C-alpha cells in the first residue's frame, strides 16, 4: 500500500491549522492539483495516494483542479517516454494561465 512520502506528509500536517475555527488565514475554496510519479508499472500504485489526497482536500475545503499521476517513471528520462510532462503543463496552464517557455 502506497501513500505519501515522509517529506510531503509534513506539508499535509502543516495544513491542519487552516481548518481550525481560530485560523487567521483561510485556504478553503482555493484550487490545488496533484502531480505524482511512481516507478511502478501499474496505475493502481496511486490508489492509496489518491484516496488520501481526495480525503485531505475535502477536509481542507480545497477545490481539486486536476491530477496527473505518472506511472512507470523510475529512471532518469522515463517521464519523457509518455505525455506526462505535457499533461502537467496543460494542467498548469488551465489553473494558472500561460506558461512562459525558457
PDB file of N, CA and C in Angstrom, residues 8-17:
ATOM      1  N   UNK A   8       6.469  14.850   2.037  1.00  0.00           N
ATOM      2  CA  UNK A   8       5.215  15.545   1.727  1.00  0.00           C
ATOM      3  C   UNK A   8       4.210  15.412   2.868  1.00  0.00           C
ATOM      4  N   UNK A   9       4.330  14.364   3.662  1.00  0.00           N
ATOM      5  CA  UNK A   9       3.448  14.205   4.831  1.00  0.00           C
ATOM      6  C   UNK A   9       3.575  15.393   5.763  1.00  0.00           C
ATOM      7  N   UNK A  10       4.770  15.922   5.916  1.00  0.00           N
ATOM      8  CA  UNK A  10       4.996  17.098   6.761  1.00  0.00           C
ATOM      9  C   UNK A  10       4.204  18.295   6.239  1.00  0.00           C
ATOM     10  N   UNK A  11       4.131  18.442   4.931  1.00  0.00           N
ATOM     11  CA  UNK A  11       3.365  19.548   4.341  1.00  0.00           C
ATOM     12  C   UNK A  11       1.896  19.406   4.704  1.00  0.00           C
ATOM     13  N   UNK A  12       1.352  18.206   4.547  1.00  0.00           N
ATOM     14  CA  UNK A  12      -0.058  17.984   4.910  1.00  0.00           C
ATOM     15  C   UNK A  12      -0.296  18.285   6.381  1.00  0.00           C
ATOM     16  N   UNK A  13       0.600  17.835   7.236  1.00  0.00           N
ATOM     17  CA  UNK A  13       0.445  18.083   8.672  1.00  0.00           C
ATOM     18  C   UNK A  13       0.416  19.574   8.979  1.00  0.00           C
ATOM     19  N   UNK A  14       1.185  20.351   8.251  1.00  0.00           N
ATOM     20  CA  UNK A  14       1.236  21.802   8.489  1.00  0.00           C
ATOM     21  C   UNK A  14      -0.019  22.509   7.990  1.00  0.00           C
ATOM     22  N   UNK A  15      -0.858  21.841   7.218  1.00  0.00           N
ATOM     23  CA  UNK A  15      -2.095  22.447   6.729  1.00  0.00           C
ATOM     24  C   UNK A  15      -3.240  22.315   7.724  1.00  0.00           C
ATOM     25  N   UNK A  16      -3.116  21.419   8.681  1.00  0.00           N
ATOM     26  CA  UNK A  16      -4.210  21.180   9.616  1.00  0.00           C
ATOM     27  C   UNK A  16      -4.667  22.426  10.378  1.00  0.00           C
ATOM     28  N   UNK A  17      -3.770  23.340  10.767  1.00  0.00           N
ATOM     29  CA  UNK A  17      -4.258  24.541  11.452  1.00  0.00           C
ATOM     30  C   UNK A  17      -5.241  25.370  10.623  1.00  0.00           C
TER      31      UNK A  17
END
